[in-house]
Coordinates of C-alpha atoms in Angstrom, one line a residue:
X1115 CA -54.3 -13.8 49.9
X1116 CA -57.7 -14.0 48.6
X1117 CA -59.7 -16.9 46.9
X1118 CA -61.8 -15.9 43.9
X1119 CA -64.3 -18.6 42.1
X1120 CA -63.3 -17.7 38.0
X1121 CA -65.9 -19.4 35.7
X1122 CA -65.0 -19.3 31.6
X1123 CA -66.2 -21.4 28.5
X1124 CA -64.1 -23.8 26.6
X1125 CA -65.1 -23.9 22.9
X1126 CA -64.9 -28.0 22.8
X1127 CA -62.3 -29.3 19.9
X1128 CA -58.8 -30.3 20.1
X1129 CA -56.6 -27.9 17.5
X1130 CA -57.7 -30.2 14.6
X1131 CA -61.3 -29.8 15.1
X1132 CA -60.5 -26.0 15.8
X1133 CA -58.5 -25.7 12.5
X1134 CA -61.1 -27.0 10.0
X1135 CA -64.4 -24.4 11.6
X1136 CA -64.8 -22.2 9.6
X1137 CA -65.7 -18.5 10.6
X1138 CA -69.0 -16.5 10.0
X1139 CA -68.5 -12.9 10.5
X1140 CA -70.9 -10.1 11.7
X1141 CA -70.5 -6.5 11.4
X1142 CA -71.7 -4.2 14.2
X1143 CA -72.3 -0.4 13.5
X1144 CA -72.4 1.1 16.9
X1145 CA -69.4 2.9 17.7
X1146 CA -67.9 2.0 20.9
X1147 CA -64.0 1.7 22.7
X1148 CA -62.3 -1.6 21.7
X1149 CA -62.8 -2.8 24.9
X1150 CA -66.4 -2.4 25.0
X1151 CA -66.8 -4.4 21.7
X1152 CA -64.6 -6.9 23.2
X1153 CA -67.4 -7.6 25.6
X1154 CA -70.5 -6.7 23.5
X1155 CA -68.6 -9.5 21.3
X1156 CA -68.3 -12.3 23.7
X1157 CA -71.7 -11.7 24.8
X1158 CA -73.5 -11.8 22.0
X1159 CA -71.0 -14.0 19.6
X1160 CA -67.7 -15.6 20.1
X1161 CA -65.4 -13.0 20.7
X1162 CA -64.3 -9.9 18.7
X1163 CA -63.0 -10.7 14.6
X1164 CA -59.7 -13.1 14.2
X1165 CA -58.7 -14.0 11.1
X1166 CA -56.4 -16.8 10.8
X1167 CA -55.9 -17.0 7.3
X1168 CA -56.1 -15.9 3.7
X1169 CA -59.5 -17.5 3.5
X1170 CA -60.7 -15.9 6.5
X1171 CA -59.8 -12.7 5.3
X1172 CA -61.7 -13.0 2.4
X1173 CA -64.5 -14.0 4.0
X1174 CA -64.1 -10.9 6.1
X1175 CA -63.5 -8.4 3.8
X1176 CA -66.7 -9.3 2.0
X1177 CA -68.5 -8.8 5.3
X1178 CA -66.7 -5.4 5.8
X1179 CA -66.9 -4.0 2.0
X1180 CA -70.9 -4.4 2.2
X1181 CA -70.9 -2.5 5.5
X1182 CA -68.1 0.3 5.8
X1183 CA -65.5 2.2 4.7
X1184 CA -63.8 3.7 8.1
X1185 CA -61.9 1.6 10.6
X1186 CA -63.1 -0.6 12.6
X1187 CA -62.0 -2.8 15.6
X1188 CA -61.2 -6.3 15.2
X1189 CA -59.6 -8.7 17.8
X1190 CA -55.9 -7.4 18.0
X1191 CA -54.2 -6.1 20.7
X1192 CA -50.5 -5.4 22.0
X1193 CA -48.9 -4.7 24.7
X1194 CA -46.3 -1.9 25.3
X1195 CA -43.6 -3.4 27.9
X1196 CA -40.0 -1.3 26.9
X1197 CA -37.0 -2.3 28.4
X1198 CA -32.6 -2.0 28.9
X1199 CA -31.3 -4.7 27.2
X1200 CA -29.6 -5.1 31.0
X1201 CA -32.9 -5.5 32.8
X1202 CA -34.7 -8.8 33.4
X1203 CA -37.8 -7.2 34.0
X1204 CA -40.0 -4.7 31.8
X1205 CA -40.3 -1.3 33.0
X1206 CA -41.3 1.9 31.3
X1207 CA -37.8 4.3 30.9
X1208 CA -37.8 7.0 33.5
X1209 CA -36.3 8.9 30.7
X1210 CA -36.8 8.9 27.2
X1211 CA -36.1 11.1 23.9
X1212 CA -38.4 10.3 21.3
X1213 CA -37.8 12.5 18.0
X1214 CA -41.4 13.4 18.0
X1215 CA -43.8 13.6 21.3
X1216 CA -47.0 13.4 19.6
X1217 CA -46.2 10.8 17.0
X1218 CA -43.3 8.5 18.6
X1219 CA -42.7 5.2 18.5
X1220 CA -44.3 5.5 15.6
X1221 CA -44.1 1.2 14.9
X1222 CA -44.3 1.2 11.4
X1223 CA -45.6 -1.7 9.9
X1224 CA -45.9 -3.3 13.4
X1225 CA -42.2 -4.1 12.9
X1226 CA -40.5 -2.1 15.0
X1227 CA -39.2 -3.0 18.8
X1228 CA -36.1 -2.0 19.1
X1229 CA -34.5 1.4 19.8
X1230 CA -31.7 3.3 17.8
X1231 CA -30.5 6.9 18.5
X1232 CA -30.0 9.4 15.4
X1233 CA -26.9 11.4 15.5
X1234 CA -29.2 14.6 17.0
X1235 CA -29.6 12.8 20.1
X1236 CA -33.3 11.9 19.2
X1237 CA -34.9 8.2 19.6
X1238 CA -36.2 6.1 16.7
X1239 CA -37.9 2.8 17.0
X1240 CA -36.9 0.6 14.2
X1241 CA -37.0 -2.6 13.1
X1242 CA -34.1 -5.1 14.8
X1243 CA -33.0 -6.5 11.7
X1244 CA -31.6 -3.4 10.6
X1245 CA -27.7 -3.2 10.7
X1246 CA -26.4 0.3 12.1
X1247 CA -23.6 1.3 14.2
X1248 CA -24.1 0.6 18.3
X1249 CA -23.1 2.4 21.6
X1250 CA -21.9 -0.7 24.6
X1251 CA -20.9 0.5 28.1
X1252 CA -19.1 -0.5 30.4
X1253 CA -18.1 0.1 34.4
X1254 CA -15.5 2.4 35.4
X1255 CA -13.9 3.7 39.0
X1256 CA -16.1 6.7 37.8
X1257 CA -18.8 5.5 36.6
X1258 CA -20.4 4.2 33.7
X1259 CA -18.5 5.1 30.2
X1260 CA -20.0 4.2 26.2
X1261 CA -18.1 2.7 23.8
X1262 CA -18.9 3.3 19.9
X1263 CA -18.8 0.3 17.7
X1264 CA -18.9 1.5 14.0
X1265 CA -19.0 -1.9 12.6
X1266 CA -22.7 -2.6 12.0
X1267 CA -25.1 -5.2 13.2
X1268 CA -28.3 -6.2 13.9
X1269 CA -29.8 -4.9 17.0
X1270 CA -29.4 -8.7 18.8
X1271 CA -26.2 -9.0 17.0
X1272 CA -24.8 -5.8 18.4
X1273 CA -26.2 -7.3 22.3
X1274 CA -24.2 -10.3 21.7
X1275 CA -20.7 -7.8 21.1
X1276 CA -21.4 -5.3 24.2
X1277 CA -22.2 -8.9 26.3
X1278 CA -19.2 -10.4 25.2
X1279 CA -16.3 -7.5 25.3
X1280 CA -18.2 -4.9 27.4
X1281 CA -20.8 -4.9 30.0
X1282 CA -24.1 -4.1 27.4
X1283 CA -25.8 -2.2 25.1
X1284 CA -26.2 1.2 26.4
X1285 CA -28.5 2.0 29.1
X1286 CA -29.5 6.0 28.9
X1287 CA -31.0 7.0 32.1
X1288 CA -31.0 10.5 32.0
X1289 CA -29.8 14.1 29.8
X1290 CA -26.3 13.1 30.9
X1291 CA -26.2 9.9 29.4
X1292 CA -27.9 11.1 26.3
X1293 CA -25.4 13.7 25.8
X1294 CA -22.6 11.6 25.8
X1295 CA -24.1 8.6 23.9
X1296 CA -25.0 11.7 21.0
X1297 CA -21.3 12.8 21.0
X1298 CA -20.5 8.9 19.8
X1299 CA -23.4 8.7 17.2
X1300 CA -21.4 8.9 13.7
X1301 CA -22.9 12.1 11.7
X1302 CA -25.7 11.2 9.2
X1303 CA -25.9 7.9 10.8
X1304 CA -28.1 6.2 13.8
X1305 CA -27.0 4.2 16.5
X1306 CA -28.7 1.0 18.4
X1307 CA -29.1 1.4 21.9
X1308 CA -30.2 -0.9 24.6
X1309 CA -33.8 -0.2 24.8
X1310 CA -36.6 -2.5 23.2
X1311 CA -39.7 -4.4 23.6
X1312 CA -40.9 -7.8 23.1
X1313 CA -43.6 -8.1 20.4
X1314 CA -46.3 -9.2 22.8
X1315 CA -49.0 -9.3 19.6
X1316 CA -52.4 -10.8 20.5
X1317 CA -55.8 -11.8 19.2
X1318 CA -58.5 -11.4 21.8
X1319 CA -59.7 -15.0 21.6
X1320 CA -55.9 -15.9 22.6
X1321 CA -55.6 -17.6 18.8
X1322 CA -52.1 -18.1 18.4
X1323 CA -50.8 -15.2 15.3
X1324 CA -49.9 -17.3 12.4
X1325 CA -51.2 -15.6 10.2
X1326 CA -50.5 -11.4 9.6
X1327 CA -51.8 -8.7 6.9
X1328 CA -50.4 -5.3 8.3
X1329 CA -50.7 -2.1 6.6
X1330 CA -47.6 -0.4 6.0
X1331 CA -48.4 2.6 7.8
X1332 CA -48.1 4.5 11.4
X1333 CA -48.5 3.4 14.5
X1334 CA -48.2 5.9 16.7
X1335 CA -47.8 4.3 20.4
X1336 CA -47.3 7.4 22.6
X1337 CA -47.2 6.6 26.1
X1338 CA -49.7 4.0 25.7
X1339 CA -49.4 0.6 27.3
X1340 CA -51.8 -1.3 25.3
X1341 CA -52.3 -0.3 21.3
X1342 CA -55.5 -2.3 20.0
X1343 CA -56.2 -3.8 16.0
X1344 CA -58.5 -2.1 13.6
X1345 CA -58.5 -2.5 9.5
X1346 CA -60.8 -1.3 7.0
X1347 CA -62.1 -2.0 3.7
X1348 CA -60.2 1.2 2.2
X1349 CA -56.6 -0.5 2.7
X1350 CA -58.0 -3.8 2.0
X1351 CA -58.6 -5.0 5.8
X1352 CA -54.8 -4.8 6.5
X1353 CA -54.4 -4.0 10.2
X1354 CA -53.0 -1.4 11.8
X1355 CA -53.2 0.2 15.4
X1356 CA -55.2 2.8 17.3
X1357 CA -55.7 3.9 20.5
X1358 CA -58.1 1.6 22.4
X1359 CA -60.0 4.0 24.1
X1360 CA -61.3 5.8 21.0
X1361 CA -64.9 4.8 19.7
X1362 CA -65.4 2.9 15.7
X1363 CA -67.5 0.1 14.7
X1364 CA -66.3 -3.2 14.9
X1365 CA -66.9 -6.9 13.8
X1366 CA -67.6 -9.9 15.9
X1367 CA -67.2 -13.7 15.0
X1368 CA -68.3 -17.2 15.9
X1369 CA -68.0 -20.6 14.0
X1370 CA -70.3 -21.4 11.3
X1371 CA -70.8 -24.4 12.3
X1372 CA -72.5 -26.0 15.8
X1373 CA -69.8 -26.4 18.4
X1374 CA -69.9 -28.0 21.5
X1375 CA -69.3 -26.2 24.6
X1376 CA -67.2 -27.5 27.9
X1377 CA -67.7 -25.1 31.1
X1378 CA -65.0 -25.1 33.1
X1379 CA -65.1 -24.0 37.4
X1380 CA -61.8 -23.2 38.7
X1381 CA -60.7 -21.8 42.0
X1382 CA -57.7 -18.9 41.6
X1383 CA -55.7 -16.9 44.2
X1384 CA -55.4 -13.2 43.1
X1385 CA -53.2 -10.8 45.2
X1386 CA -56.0 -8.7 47.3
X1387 CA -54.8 -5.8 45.1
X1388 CA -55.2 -7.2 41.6
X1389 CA -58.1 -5.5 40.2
X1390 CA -60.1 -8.0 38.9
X1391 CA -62.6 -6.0 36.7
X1392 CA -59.6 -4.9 34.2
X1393 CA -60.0 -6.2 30.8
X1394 CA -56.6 -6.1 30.6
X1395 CA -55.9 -8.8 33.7
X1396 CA -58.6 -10.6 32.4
X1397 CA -57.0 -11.3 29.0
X1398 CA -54.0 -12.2 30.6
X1399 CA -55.1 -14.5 32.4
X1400 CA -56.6 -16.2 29.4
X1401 CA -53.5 -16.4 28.1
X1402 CA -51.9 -18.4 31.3
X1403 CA -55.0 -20.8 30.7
X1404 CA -54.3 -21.1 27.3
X1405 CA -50.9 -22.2 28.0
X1406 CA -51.4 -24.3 31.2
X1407 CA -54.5 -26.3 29.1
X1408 CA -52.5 -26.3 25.7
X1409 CA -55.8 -25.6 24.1
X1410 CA -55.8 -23.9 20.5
X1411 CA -59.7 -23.3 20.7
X1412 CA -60.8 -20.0 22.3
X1413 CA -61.4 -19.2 25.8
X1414 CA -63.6 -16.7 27.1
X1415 CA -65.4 -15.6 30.2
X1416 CA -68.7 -15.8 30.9
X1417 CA -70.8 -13.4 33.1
X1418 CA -72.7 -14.8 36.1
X1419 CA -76.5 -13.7 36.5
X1420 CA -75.5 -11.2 38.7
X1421 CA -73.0 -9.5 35.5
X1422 CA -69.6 -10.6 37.6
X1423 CA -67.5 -13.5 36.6
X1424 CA -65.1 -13.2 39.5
X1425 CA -66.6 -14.6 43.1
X1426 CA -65.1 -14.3 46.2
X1427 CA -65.4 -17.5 47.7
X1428 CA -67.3 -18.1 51.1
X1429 CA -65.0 -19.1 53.9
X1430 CA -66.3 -22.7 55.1
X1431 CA -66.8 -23.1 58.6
X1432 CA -65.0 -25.2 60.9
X1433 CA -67.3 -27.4 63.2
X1434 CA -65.5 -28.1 66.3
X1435 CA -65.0 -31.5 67.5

């Protein structure tokens, strides 16, 4: 294992202070990746726009009505983690069947995590509430063997049923599996299957999401693993999701008013094979902070002089006696 030295700033306030700052705004016109304005924001503000509130969105769409029409980033982010209802740990399905390879899961209305099967042996993502029909299995001599439950139920509802009187809801690990869980599908009808995903909806300043305004609009996740926030004054700053990686303008934030700062020197240990650069790591790991501290004000880190914020620490050395 290695030691690393991990340096980040406190924004000073228990959640009350936190709570009554108020949020100034600032638009910024060059175009770069979300991740790139995620850094150009914590370096030069507080961290990339989070709006917590009707208010602050007011204040924000004013900012963004005076300044552009197109979309641009702000400080969401979410991460893709789909899993069998059977599993205890996310994975990505070795096999899927999406009803459309360029455009699903589309995650409409960021509402959709769970996974139903139309009666053309195609996947949907949909939103769990929704009552449908549901394929369990269960173990046989021969092998695994789906059951078709026509009553309908939520997607948790209908885990509860295969739990109690089978083994689960379906797992569909290959062609073969799809075929037969298709044959069960009643016509004109979908299906819930095992598969989902756990909402896993961030801000970038690891603000907790009280407050939501999304667009009721496509989302189209792909193969993706992270999906990041952008809005735009055209549908009123609701949010919606794009890839990452492509380039718009985005809008920064800090506090209107003076805040005082706490910096903070911790020592981690980081598996030698943990790359330590990724924004990705790096925001999860705010998020462990976050929890561990039970601070509501935002974390960030801060680059050393040298650009880094992680430091391999210097082995001491031992003075023989």
């Amino acid at each position: 294992m290695e030691r690393f030295l991990l340096i980040f700033w406190i924004l000073s306030g228990w959640l009350i202070l936190s709570l009554c700052l108020e949020h100034q705004y600032y638009f910024v016109e060059n175009k770069m990746t979300w991740y790139q304005a995620q850094s150009y924001c914590r370096q030069h503000y507080t961290d990339l726009a989070t709006i917590r509130n009707s208010e602050d969105m007011n204040h924000f769409l004013d900012v963004l009505s005076a300044q552009s029409s197109s979309d641009v980033w702000i400080g969401l982010y979410s991460e893709i983690n789909w899993m069998w209802s059977n599993e205890l740990e996310e994975r990505n399905p070795g096999y899927t069947n999406w009803e459309s390879t360029d455009n699903d899961p589309d995650f409409i209305s960021a509402n959709q995590f769970c996974v139903c099967m139309g009666d053309n042996g195609r996947w949907w993502d949909y939103n769990c509430e929704a009552k449908f029909p549901f394929v369990c299995y269960t173990g046989t001599p021969g092998g695994c063997k789906f059951v078709v439950i026509n009553e309908t139920m939520s997607w948790s509802e209908a885990q509860r049923y295969c739990r109690d009187n089978f083994i689960d809801l379906a797992d569909i690990g290959n062609s073969t599996d799809n075929q037969q869980v298709q044959q069960l599908v009643p016509t004109g009808n979908w299906a819930w299957t095992g598969l989902y995903r756990e909402e896993n909806i961030y801000w970038s300043d690891q603000s907790s999401l009280s407050f939501t305004k999304w667009d009721h609009i496509s989302n189209p996740i792909g193969s993706r693993g992270i999906i990041c926030g952008a809005t735009s004054e055209a549908r009123l700053a609701k949010w919606r999701f794009l890839d990452c990686y492509t380039t718009r303008s985005f809008v920064c934030y800090r506090f209107r008013e003076q805040v005082m700062r706490r910096r903070v020197k911790i020592k981690v240990k980081s598996d030698s094979s943990a790359i330590l650069t990724d924004p990705n790591l790096q925001n999860k790991i705010l998020r462990k902070l976050q929890e561990k501290l039970q601070e509501n004000a935002p974390l960030k880190f801060v680059q050393q002089p040298d650009g880094k914020i992680f430091h391999k620490e210097k082995e001491k050395k031992r003075t023989e006696l």
